[in-house]
Amino acid sequence: MKSQAMKSTLLVCGLLASLVRFDAGALGRLLFNLGVSNVPGPQQPFYLLGTRLRLLSCVAPVADGVGLTIGVASYYGTIGLFPTACRTIVPDTAFLAGCVN
């Protein structure tokens, strides 16, 4: 049996795929090709068996027709950007990473 969180995630992914395929008028262009998702994390340190969590990360799924998604996660005064790219649409992810300062 799937958890409620898993069901919600699958629903959102399905809706995202439907939106991407939606015909936006006579031109038939995609509504978007970049997705950004923010995952606000705790602003106090978390510990597991006495060891402090050093990084909170996330993965934003790529849907058909979307070239790039960027998951943004914050934790304990830091922020991280976690891109997921379609290799066909965004072939040079190293260049993309180098553009972020």
Coordinates of C-alpha atoms in Angstrom, one line a residue:
M1 CA 0.0 0.0 0.0
K2 CA 1.4 3.4 -1.0
S3 CA 1.8 6.1 1.6
Q4 CA -0.2 9.4 1.3
A5 CA 3.0 11.2 0.5
M6 CA 3.7 8.8 -2.4
K7 CA 0.2 9.2 -3.7
S8 CA 0.4 13.0 -3.6
T9 CA 3.8 12.9 -5.4
L10 CA 2.4 10.7 -8.1
L11 CA -0.6 12.9 -8.5
V12 CA 1.6 16.1 -8.9
C13 CA 3.8 14.3 -11.4
G14 CA 0.8 13.3 -13.4
L15 CA -0.7 16.8 -13.3
L16 CA 2.7 18.2 -14.4
A17 CA 2.9 15.9 -17.4
S18 CA -0.7 16.9 -18.3
L19 CA 0.2 20.6 -18.1
V20 CA 3.3 20.2 -20.2
R21 CA 1.3 18.5 -23.0
F22 CA -1.6 21.0 -22.8
D23 CA -2.0 22.8 -26.2
A24 CA -1.4 26.5 -25.4
G25 CA -3.4 28.0 -28.2
A26 CA -3.0 27.7 -31.9
L27 CA 0.8 27.7 -31.6
G28 CA 0.8 24.5 -29.6
R29 CA 3.8 25.6 -27.6
L30 CA 4.6 24.1 -24.2
L31 CA 3.4 26.2 -21.3
F32 CA 6.9 25.9 -19.6
N33 CA 10.2 24.1 -20.0
L34 CA 11.7 24.8 -16.5
G35 CA 10.3 23.8 -13.2
V36 CA 11.5 25.1 -9.8
S37 CA 10.4 23.5 -6.5
N38 CA 11.3 24.9 -3.0
V39 CA 11.7 22.6 -0.1
P40 CA 12.0 24.7 3.0
G41 CA 13.9 22.8 5.7
P42 CA 14.4 23.3 9.4
Q43 CA 16.6 26.2 10.6
Q44 CA 17.9 24.3 13.5
P45 CA 20.4 21.3 13.2
F46 CA 19.0 17.8 13.0
Y47 CA 20.9 14.8 14.4
L48 CA 20.8 11.1 13.8
L49 CA 22.5 8.8 16.3
G50 CA 24.5 11.8 17.5
T51 CA 25.7 12.9 14.1
R52 CA 24.6 16.2 12.7
L53 CA 22.8 16.3 9.3
R54 CA 25.1 18.3 7.0
L55 CA 23.0 18.6 3.9
L56 CA 19.3 18.5 3.0
S57 CA 18.8 17.8 -0.7
C58 CA 15.8 17.2 -2.9
V59 CA 15.1 15.8 -6.4
A60 CA 12.5 17.5 -8.6
P61 CA 11.2 15.1 -11.3
V62 CA 11.5 15.9 -15.0
A63 CA 8.3 15.4 -17.0
D64 CA 8.1 14.7 -20.7
G65 CA 8.9 18.0 -22.5
V66 CA 10.4 19.7 -19.5
G67 CA 14.2 20.2 -20.0
L68 CA 15.2 21.2 -16.5
T69 CA 13.9 21.1 -13.0
I70 CA 15.6 22.7 -10.1
G71 CA 14.9 21.6 -6.5
V72 CA 15.8 24.3 -4.0
A73 CA 16.3 23.1 -0.4
S74 CA 17.2 25.2 2.7
Y75 CA 18.6 23.9 5.9
Y76 CA 20.2 25.5 9.0
G77 CA 21.1 28.8 7.3
T78 CA 22.2 27.3 4.0
I79 CA 20.5 26.8 0.6
G80 CA 21.2 24.3 -2.1
L81 CA 20.2 24.1 -5.7
F82 CA 19.7 20.5 -7.1
P83 CA 19.1 20.4 -10.9
T84 CA 17.7 17.5 -12.7
A85 CA 18.0 17.7 -16.5
C86 CA 16.9 15.9 -19.6
R87 CA 20.1 14.9 -21.4
T88 CA 18.6 15.5 -24.8
I89 CA 17.3 19.0 -24.0
V90 CA 20.2 20.1 -21.7
P91 CA 23.2 18.2 -22.9
D92 CA 25.9 20.3 -21.1
T93 CA 25.0 20.2 -17.4
A94 CA 28.6 21.0 -16.4
F95 CA 28.2 24.4 -18.2
L96 CA 24.9 24.9 -16.5
A97 CA 26.4 24.3 -13.1
G98 CA 29.3 26.7 -13.9
C99 CA 26.8 29.5 -14.6
V100 CA 25.5 29.4 -11.0
N101 CA 27.6 31.6 -8.6

